[in-house]
């Protein structure tokens, strides 16, 4: 590469001013850089949310958007950086770039959904992992390229505007720090305030307005200052061998810096709540550390002068050691987070503060060192090459490759601990050559890395109950998945250190989640299950004869765990009627064309980042389009993880797509209540003996009897409300859409600090709903309708009794307190077996120590329901009074 020098006379060089001499100009440029950073990270947050809908998982979208952003930044810096540095009007360049960013952001409001429609074609059902990840990285890169390319040239433009106005000429640290502090503010404000208030499209418009403000402000600064900066000398390198030592360390530090972020976020996802706010807090801490490091280095450089370039070896060593220390601290992050939660109030603010403090522990020391190191390397590149563009291009290119390398490759291949060790050791390659300080730093870094490898530090967080054991574990790209056995021998499927996916102890409930919607269809021939957990619900569907079943699960490691839960017949692996796909639910629904008679959606935990999109109107509408004409869709809701306002949002959104919606209970649990919304294209009513007519297969009848669903009253007794009742309950709650992700913003409040117990929430829901038997039973006589109404009354009383007992932590005299209440419920509804059977069990227990008390109990039970012989049979077995 030939060397190019500016030919203007020395007298034409611009006058360098200190910030003290030109305070207004310096502050104005810093504010512009801050606003630009605010808008840039606002875009990242919004684009991640928008693309997650198409790409299928929040983490996948995060990795794809990060890679796309840095890839575009690299191209912008490389293609335009040197031209801007050699231009006499860098302010005009900057203004134009900001306008391009804003204009393309506005284009993306309409273009992103169109691009999203391409994903099902690009990633068909059962596509290979390589194809899925290729699209996840390529699609955001292409879609965002015009904006990200312009973004990549803004930092060189800002540096070119500010550098001639500083006495030291070193503007990289000032610009980078201001820009990154703005990014911190943009991250937090966008996630916590702007998106919840305005939605995604309006947030993009706001950021585009900020781009226009930045452009106008920069042009005003250029007019108000003494003169536009003259063209800076553009220096080149004689050869590639001379260029390599300047840009190679920047490439490597970009790769390793973002690699550290990817690994840390993935490790902390095992213990944090993983809401939209969790990611914002983690990203804000990462950015704050780099901004602080850049500001500290800029201050140090301004004090030491332009010749202060001997700090690179020290900064590389400090960065590597900080990464080793950060990985070691992550090993104790579970205990640290527990201590923080214990010290802070149990409120949303308290829980978020605990996550923020945990993020600061993990991120601040390494990222402060990273920010200082980047500034030192970038300033050196700017001084030697006549602009920061080439160095910034190398750094952002490394950053663009990091999500691809550390996410889908190194993490599942090596595990987090060894990936951290490799990352820290790789910093040795960034040390200056042939330097004693470099040799010492390299030795110290490798020694610390070896110590991390040998130390008893585990970055695998699994809650194993006392007396239990960890039976199986996998570190996947999207989650850590474990199978844990408790002291009683029950197995649980644990995802990211949370018992979230069921287990052998919840098989009864899991089976009912399949049987209830399938029984409500007259003759289902095909069914689709979205979200599989332990596979128990999918397995129970296999009891229905002639049913073609498909199941979709996003996390492949969850599917790998199925053999540990094979006590549930029929076994999934041996059933030719069951086919399992590892895919995203939304993409699967949109990609297919075959209709289904029944579609069942699993219990998506609404607070988890990305799950809110599975309650969006667009997703419900896509499911409606996949139903057969008489088909039905069942969405199960975890009421123990939903506050009432968020529940109203989901109900209103569901009703907007399925006007003929009914609500159902899974069972009568007050600790983990589950509610189903079942929608269909047309209203449906049933004869009072529906189940008896519907179930002819002996194996199915046996399976239903095992979960107490072997009669029509057992099924219809779970009915909660019809469409009119649900509409009154939902009221004017806002719709949850892809553009207005209300659930994503509101549901985390319950995860961080629930204001009410699930039992109280269920009782309040029952009080708000008033089901009418005539809307459910077709042509039933008044006596049958009255029996069903009585059943519902007894059910509600039973649940209320359970809620009161749970609040009181159980009565001291269980039989004396609960038995009379249960007998009263039997008197209200002789059909309500949930109250009759426990009294029989109490009488058997009492007969051992107090036969006369058992006799009185059974006589009262028989009077409450004389049509049932069980109490009289047990009475006959008691000794004479």
PDB file of N, CA and C in Angstrom, residues 741-811:
ATOM      1  N   UNK A 741     -45.546  -5.551  22.655  1.00  0.00           N
ATOM      2  CA  UNK A 741     -45.367  -6.757  23.477  1.00  0.00           C
ATOM      3  C   UNK A 741     -45.718  -6.513  24.935  1.00  0.00           C
ATOM      4  N   UNK A 742     -47.002  -6.386  25.209  1.00  0.00           N
ATOM      5  CA  UNK A 742     -47.465  -6.038  26.549  1.00  0.00           C
ATOM      6  C   UNK A 742     -47.095  -7.119  27.553  1.00  0.00           C
ATOM      7  N   UNK A 743     -47.240  -8.383  27.183  1.00  0.00           N
ATOM      8  CA  UNK A 743     -46.938  -9.484  28.106  1.00  0.00           C
ATOM      9  C   UNK A 743     -45.451  -9.497  28.455  1.00  0.00           C
ATOM     10  N   UNK A 744     -44.613  -9.293  27.471  1.00  0.00           N
ATOM     11  CA  UNK A 744     -43.167  -9.282  27.714  1.00  0.00           C
ATOM     12  C   UNK A 744     -42.794  -8.201  28.724  1.00  0.00           C
ATOM     13  N   UNK A 745     -43.478  -7.071  28.669  1.00  0.00           N
ATOM     14  CA  UNK A 745     -43.154  -5.964  29.568  1.00  0.00           C
ATOM     15  C   UNK A 745     -43.776  -6.118  30.944  1.00  0.00           C
ATOM     16  N   UNK A 746     -44.959  -6.734  31.027  1.00  0.00           N
ATOM     17  CA  UNK A 746     -45.670  -6.752  32.306  1.00  0.00           C
ATOM     18  C   UNK A 746     -45.449  -8.022  33.120  1.00  0.00           C
ATOM     19  N   UNK A 747     -45.291  -9.173  32.455  1.00  0.00           N
ATOM     20  CA  UNK A 747     -45.196 -10.442  33.176  1.00  0.00           C
ATOM     21  C   UNK A 747     -44.006 -10.536  34.129  1.00  0.00           C
ATOM     22  N   UNK A 748     -42.849  -9.914  33.837  1.00  0.00           N
ATOM     23  CA  UNK A 748     -41.728 -10.040  34.786  1.00  0.00           C
ATOM     24  C   UNK A 748     -42.030  -9.562  36.197  1.00  0.00           C
ATOM     25  N   UNK A 749     -43.012  -8.700  36.366  1.00  0.00           N
ATOM     26  CA  UNK A 749     -43.342  -8.243  37.707  1.00  0.00           C
ATOM     27  C   UNK A 749     -43.693  -9.388  38.634  1.00  0.00           C
ATOM     28  N   UNK A 750     -44.419 -10.390  38.116  1.00  0.00           N
ATOM     29  CA  UNK A 750     -44.775 -11.547  38.930  1.00  0.00           C
ATOM     30  C   UNK A 750     -43.558 -12.415  39.210  1.00  0.00           C
ATOM     31  N   UNK A 751     -42.652 -12.537  38.217  1.00  0.00           N
ATOM     32  CA  UNK A 751     -41.453 -13.359  38.422  1.00  0.00           C
ATOM     33  C   UNK A 751     -40.543 -12.758  39.482  1.00  0.00           C
ATOM     34  N   UNK A 752     -40.437 -11.440  39.506  1.00  0.00           N
ATOM     35  CA  UNK A 752     -39.535 -10.794  40.458  1.00  0.00           C
ATOM     36  C   UNK A 752     -40.146 -10.695  41.854  1.00  0.00           C
ATOM     37  N   UNK A 753     -41.405 -10.336  41.928  1.00  0.00           N
ATOM     38  CA  UNK A 753     -42.011 -10.121  43.247  1.00  0.00           C
ATOM     39  C   UNK A 753     -43.530 -10.205  43.117  1.00  0.00           C
ATOM     40  N   UNK A 754     -44.063 -11.412  43.270  1.00  0.00           N
ATOM     41  CA  UNK A 754     -45.510 -11.585  43.177  1.00  0.00           C
ATOM     42  C   UNK A 754     -46.195 -10.932  44.372  1.00  0.00           C
ATOM     43  N   UNK A 755     -47.265 -10.190  44.112  1.00  0.00           N
ATOM     44  CA  UNK A 755     -47.998  -9.503  45.181  1.00  0.00           C
ATOM     45  C   UNK A 755     -49.080 -10.373  45.803  1.00  0.00           C
ATOM     46  N   UNK A 756     -49.363 -11.509  45.182  1.00  0.00           N
ATOM     47  CA  UNK A 756     -50.412 -12.386  45.699  1.00  0.00           C
ATOM     48  C   UNK A 756     -50.027 -13.836  45.455  1.00  0.00           C
ATOM     49  N   UNK A 757     -50.590 -14.711  46.259  1.00  0.00           N
ATOM     50  CA  UNK A 757     -50.316 -16.128  46.107  1.00  0.00           C
ATOM     51  C   UNK A 757     -51.150 -16.697  44.954  1.00  0.00           C
ATOM     52  N   UNK A 758     -50.640 -17.726  44.275  1.00  0.00           N
ATOM     53  CA  UNK A 758     -51.422 -18.328  43.185  1.00  0.00           C
ATOM     54  C   UNK A 758     -52.812 -18.775  43.629  1.00  0.00           C
ATOM     55  N   UNK A 759     -52.925 -19.299  44.858  1.00  0.00           N
ATOM     56  CA  UNK A 759     -54.232 -19.744  45.344  1.00  0.00           C
ATOM     57  C   UNK A 759     -55.214 -18.584  45.417  1.00  0.00           C
ATOM     58  N   UNK A 760     -54.753 -17.439  45.900  1.00  0.00           N
ATOM     59  CA  UNK A 760     -55.627 -16.275  45.974  1.00  0.00           C
ATOM     60  C   UNK A 760     -56.012 -15.796  44.576  1.00  0.00           C
ATOM     61  N   UNK A 761     -55.068 -15.922  43.654  1.00  0.00           N
ATOM     62  CA  UNK A 761     -55.347 -15.511  42.281  1.00  0.00           C
ATOM     63  C   UNK A 761     -56.419 -16.410  41.671  1.00  0.00           C
ATOM     64  N   UNK A 762     -56.330 -17.698  41.938  1.00  0.00           N
ATOM     65  CA  UNK A 762     -57.332 -18.624  41.410  1.00  0.00           C
ATOM     66  C   UNK A 762     -58.703 -18.359  42.023  1.00  0.00           C
ATOM     67  N   UNK A 763     -58.745 -18.120  43.312  1.00  0.00           N
ATOM     68  CA  UNK A 763     -60.016 -17.818  43.976  1.00  0.00           C
ATOM     69  C   UNK A 763     -60.627 -16.550  43.399  1.00  0.00           C
ATOM     70  N   UNK A 764     -59.801 -15.539  43.172  1.00  0.00           N
ATOM     71  CA  UNK A 764     -60.301 -14.287  42.587  1.00  0.00           C
ATOM     72  C   UNK A 764     -60.821 -14.511  41.175  1.00  0.00           C
ATOM     73  N   UNK A 765     -60.160 -15.369  40.416  1.00  0.00           N
ATOM     74  CA  UNK A 765     -60.626 -15.660  39.060  1.00  0.00           C
ATOM     75  C   UNK A 765     -61.973 -16.369  39.098  1.00  0.00           C
ATOM     76  N   UNK A 766     -62.124 -17.331  39.974  1.00  0.00           N
ATOM     77  CA  UNK A 766     -63.398 -18.042  40.085  1.00  0.00           C
ATOM     78  C   UNK A 766     -64.527 -17.092  40.474  1.00  0.00           C
ATOM     79  N   UNK A 767     -64.212 -16.143  41.349  1.00  0.00           N
ATOM     80  CA  UNK A 767     -65.234 -15.184  41.765  1.00  0.00           C
ATOM     81  C   UNK A 767     -65.638 -14.263  40.624  1.00  0.00           C
ATOM     82  N   UNK A 768     -64.709 -14.029  39.680  1.00  0.00           N
ATOM     83  CA  UNK A 768     -64.999 -13.115  38.577  1.00  0.00           C
ATOM     84  C   UNK A 768     -65.747 -13.788  37.435  1.00  0.00           C
ATOM     85  N   UNK A 769     -65.756 -15.116  37.404  1.00  0.00           N
ATOM     86  CA  UNK A 769     -66.383 -15.850  36.308  1.00  0.00           C
ATOM     87  C   UNK A 769     -67.676 -16.506  36.788  1.00  0.00           C
ATOM     88  N   UNK A 770     -68.657 -16.547  35.902  1.00  0.00           N
ATOM     89  CA  UNK A 770     -69.973 -17.088  36.265  1.00  0.00           C
ATOM     90  C   UNK A 770     -70.470 -17.976  35.127  1.00  0.00           C
ATOM     91  N   UNK A 771     -69.982 -19.211  35.052  1.00  0.00           N
ATOM     92  CA  UNK A 771     -70.372 -20.090  33.934  1.00  0.00           C
ATOM     93  C   UNK A 771     -71.852 -20.445  33.988  1.00  0.00           C
ATOM     94  N   UNK A 772     -72.414 -20.647  32.808  1.00  0.00           N
ATOM     95  CA  UNK A 772     -73.831 -20.992  32.692  1.00  0.00           C
ATOM     96  C   UNK A 772     -73.944 -22.370  32.047  1.00  0.00           C
ATOM     97  N   UNK A 773     -74.594 -23.338  32.714  1.00  0.00           N
ATOM     98  CA  UNK A 773     -74.669 -24.703  32.159  1.00  0.00           C
ATOM     99  C   UNK A 773     -75.306 -24.752  30.779  1.00  0.00           C
ATOM    100  N   UNK A 774     -76.307 -23.900  30.530  1.00  0.00           N
ATOM    101  CA  UNK A 774     -77.023 -23.977  29.267  1.00  0.00           C
ATOM    102  C   UNK A 774     -76.159 -23.598  28.066  1.00  0.00           C
ATOM    103  N   UNK A 775     -75.074 -22.844  28.294  1.00  0.00           N
ATOM    104  CA  UNK A 775     -74.197 -22.495  27.176  1.00  0.00           C
ATOM    105  C   UNK A 775     -73.231 -23.623  26.838  1.00  0.00           C
ATOM    106  N   UNK A 776     -73.135 -24.633  27.702  1.00  0.00           N
ATOM    107  CA  UNK A 776     -72.200 -25.736  27.481  1.00  0.00           C
ATOM    108  C   UNK A 776     -72.919 -27.012  27.081  1.00  0.00           C
ATOM    109  N   UNK A 777     -74.035 -27.335  27.741  1.00  0.00           N
ATOM    110  CA  UNK A 777     -74.757 -28.575  27.492  1.00  0.00           C
ATOM    111  C   UNK A 777     -75.903 -28.330  26.518  1.00  0.00           C
ATOM    112  N   UNK A 778     -75.887 -29.049  25.424  1.00  0.00           N
ATOM    113  CA  UNK A 778     -76.909 -28.856  24.385  1.00  0.00           C
ATOM    114  C   UNK A 778     -78.157 -29.659  24.730  1.00  0.00           C
ATOM    115  N   UNK A 779     -79.258 -28.947  24.919  1.00  0.00           N
ATOM    116  CA  UNK A 779     -80.535 -29.616  25.130  1.00  0.00           C
ATOM    117  C   UNK A 779     -80.643 -30.394  26.420  1.00  0.00           C
ATOM    118  N   UNK A 780     -79.794 -30.118  27.387  1.00  0.00           N
ATOM    119  CA  UNK A 780     -79.882 -30.846  28.659  1.00  0.00           C
ATOM    120  C   UNK A 780     -81.114 -30.405  29.426  1.00  0.00           C
ATOM    121  N   UNK A 781     -81.696 -31.342  30.163  1.00  0.00           N
ATOM    122  CA  UNK A 781     -82.882 -31.013  30.944  1.00  0.00           C
ATOM    123  C   UNK A 781     -82.475 -30.139  32.130  1.00  0.00           C
ATOM    124  N   UNK A 782     -83.439 -29.409  32.715  1.00  0.00           N
ATOM    125  CA  UNK A 782     -83.112 -28.509  33.841  1.00  0.00           C
ATOM    126  C   UNK A 782     -82.447 -29.216  35.004  1.00  0.00           C
ATOM    127  N   UNK A 783     -82.807 -30.470  35.258  1.00  0.00           N
ATOM    128  CA  UNK A 783     -82.205 -31.178  36.381  1.00  0.00           C
ATOM    129  C   UNK A 783     -80.711 -31.409  36.150  1.00  0.00           C
ATOM    130  N   UNK A 784     -80.357 -31.781  34.921  1.00  0.00           N
ATOM    131  CA  UNK A 784     -78.935 -31.993  34.609  1.00  0.00           C
ATOM    132  C   UNK A 784     -78.162 -30.691  34.692  1.00  0.00           C
ATOM    133  N   UNK A 785     -78.757 -29.619  34.178  1.00  0.00           N
ATOM    134  CA  UNK A 785     -78.091 -28.317  34.271  1.00  0.00           C
ATOM    135  C   UNK A 785     -77.903 -27.911  35.732  1.00  0.00           C
ATOM    136  N   UNK A 786     -78.886 -28.194  36.561  1.00  0.00           N
ATOM    137  CA  UNK A 786     -78.771 -27.864  37.980  1.00  0.00           C
ATOM    138  C   UNK A 786     -77.661 -28.691  38.638  1.00  0.00           C
ATOM    139  N   UNK A 787     -77.554 -29.971  38.235  1.00  0.00           N
ATOM    140  CA  UNK A 787     -76.455 -30.799  38.777  1.00  0.00           C
ATOM    141  C   UNK A 787     -75.092 -30.222  38.419  1.00  0.00           C
ATOM    142  N   UNK A 788     -74.941 -29.764  37.181  1.00  0.00           N
ATOM    143  CA  UNK A 788     -73.644 -29.203  36.770  1.00  0.00           C
ATOM    144  C   UNK A 788     -73.360 -27.902  37.517  1.00  0.00           C
ATOM    145  N   UNK A 789     -74.376 -27.056  37.679  1.00  0.00           N
ATOM    146  CA  UNK A 789     -74.188 -25.820  38.438  1.00  0.00           C
ATOM    147  C   UNK A 789     -73.785 -26.124  39.875  1.00  0.00           C
ATOM    148  N   UNK A 790     -74.398 -27.168  40.471  1.00  0.00           N
ATOM    149  CA  UNK A 790     -74.036 -27.549  41.831  1.00  0.00           C
ATOM    150  C   UNK A 790     -72.599 -28.067  41.888  1.00  0.00           C
ATOM    151  N   UNK A 791     -72.207 -28.808  40.868  1.00  0.00           N
ATOM    152  CA  UNK A 791     -70.828 -29.300  40.800  1.00  0.00           C
ATOM    153  C   UNK A 791     -69.856 -28.121  40.812  1.00  0.00           C
ATOM    154  N   UNK A 792     -70.141 -27.115  39.990  1.00  0.00           N
ATOM    155  CA  UNK A 792     -69.254 -25.941  39.934  1.00  0.00           C
ATOM    156  C   UNK A 792     -69.212 -25.220  41.289  1.00  0.00           C
ATOM    157  N   UNK A 793     -70.358 -25.150  41.948  1.00  0.00           N
ATOM    158  CA  UNK A 793     -70.384 -24.501  43.260  1.00  0.00           C
ATOM    159  C   UNK A 793     -69.519 -25.265  44.262  1.00  0.00           C
ATOM    160  N   UNK A 794     -69.635 -26.596  44.242  1.00  0.00           N
ATOM    161  CA  UNK A 794     -68.818 -27.416  45.140  1.00  0.00           C
ATOM    162  C   UNK A 794     -67.334 -27.295  44.773  1.00  0.00           C
ATOM    163  N   UNK A 795     -67.052 -27.275  43.492  1.00  0.00           N
ATOM    164  CA  UNK A 795     -65.657 -27.118  43.041  1.00  0.00           C
ATOM    165  C   UNK A 795     -65.055 -25.823  43.554  1.00  0.00           C
ATOM    166  N   UNK A 796     -65.780 -24.727  43.386  1.00  0.00           N
ATOM    167  CA  UNK A 796     -65.272 -23.436  43.838  1.00  0.00           C
ATOM    168  C   UNK A 796     -65.080 -23.429  45.356  1.00  0.00           C
ATOM    169  N   UNK A 797     -66.013 -24.078  46.077  1.00  0.00           N
ATOM    170  CA  UNK A 797     -65.857 -24.170  47.522  1.00  0.00           C
ATOM    171  C   UNK A 797     -64.652 -25.017  47.910  1.00  0.00           C
ATOM    172  N   UNK A 798     -64.421 -26.078  47.180  1.00  0.00           N
ATOM    173  CA  UNK A 798     -63.269 -26.949  47.440  1.00  0.00           C
ATOM    174  C   UNK A 798     -61.958 -26.188  47.240  1.00  0.00           C
ATOM    175  N   UNK A 799     -61.880 -25.424  46.154  1.00  0.00           N
ATOM    176  CA  UNK A 799     -60.670 -24.646  45.881  1.00  0.00           C
ATOM    177  C   UNK A 799     -60.485 -23.560  46.938  1.00  0.00           C
ATOM    178  N   UNK A 800     -61.582 -22.903  47.330  1.00  0.00           N
ATOM    179  CA  UNK A 800     -61.485 -21.903  48.390  1.00  0.00           C
ATOM    180  C   UNK A 800     -61.027 -22.500  49.701  1.00  0.00           C
ATOM    181  N   UNK A 801     -61.531 -23.699  50.026  1.00  0.00           N
ATOM    182  CA  UNK A 801     -61.107 -24.380  51.240  1.00  0.00           C
ATOM    183  C   UNK A 801     -59.606 -24.702  51.181  1.00  0.00           C
ATOM    184  N   UNK A 802     -59.138 -25.159  50.021  1.00  0.00           N
ATOM    185  CA  UNK A 802     -57.719 -25.443  49.863  1.00  0.00           C
ATOM    186  C   UNK A 802     -56.863 -24.202  49.990  1.00  0.00           C
ATOM    187  N   UNK A 803     -57.347 -23.090  49.443  1.00  0.00           N
ATOM    188  CA  UNK A 803     -56.590 -21.838  49.549  1.00  0.00           C
ATOM    189  C   UNK A 803     -56.471 -21.381  50.995  1.00  0.00           C
ATOM    190  N   UNK A 804     -57.576 -21.512  51.762  1.00  0.00           N
ATOM    191  CA  UNK A 804     -57.536 -21.110  53.175  1.00  0.00           C
ATOM    192  C   UNK A 804     -56.605 -22.020  53.981  1.00  0.00           C
ATOM    193  N   UNK A 805     -56.657 -23.315  53.689  1.00  0.00           N
ATOM    194  CA  UNK A 805     -55.786 -24.251  54.409  1.00  0.00           C
ATOM    195  C   UNK A 805     -54.320 -23.985  54.084  1.00  0.00           C
ATOM    196  N   UNK A 806     -54.053 -23.646  52.831  1.00  0.00           N
ATOM    197  CA  UNK A 806     -52.676 -23.354  52.444  1.00  0.00           C
ATOM    198  C   UNK A 806     -52.180 -22.088  53.119  1.00  0.00           C
ATOM    199  N   UNK A 807     -53.052 -21.081  53.204  1.00  0.00           N
ATOM    200  CA  UNK A 807     -52.659 -19.830  53.859  1.00  0.00           C
ATOM    201  C   UNK A 807     -52.389 -20.045  55.336  1.00  0.00           C
ATOM    202  N   UNK A 808     -53.163 -20.941  55.961  1.00  0.00           N
ATOM    203  CA  UNK A 808     -52.975 -21.227  57.392  1.00  0.00           C
ATOM    204  C   UNK A 808     -51.908 -22.277  57.629  1.00  0.00           C
ATOM    205  N   UNK A 809     -51.268 -22.737  56.539  1.00  0.00           N
ATOM    206  CA  UNK A 809     -50.246 -23.788  56.603  1.00  0.00           C
ATOM    207  C   UNK A 809     -50.804 -25.069  57.212  1.00  0.00           C
ATOM    208  N   UNK A 810     -52.076 -25.313  56.880  1.00  0.00           N
ATOM    209  CA  UNK A 810     -52.717 -26.561  57.280  1.00  0.00           C
ATOM    210  C   UNK A 810     -53.338 -26.481  58.658  1.00  0.00           C
ATOM    211  N   UNK A 811     -54.541 -27.036  58.843  1.00  0.00           N
ATOM    212  CA  UNK A 811     -55.172 -27.043  60.181  1.00  0.00           C
ATOM    213  C   UNK A 811     -54.481 -28.030  61.109  1.00  0.00           C
TER     214      UNK A 811
END
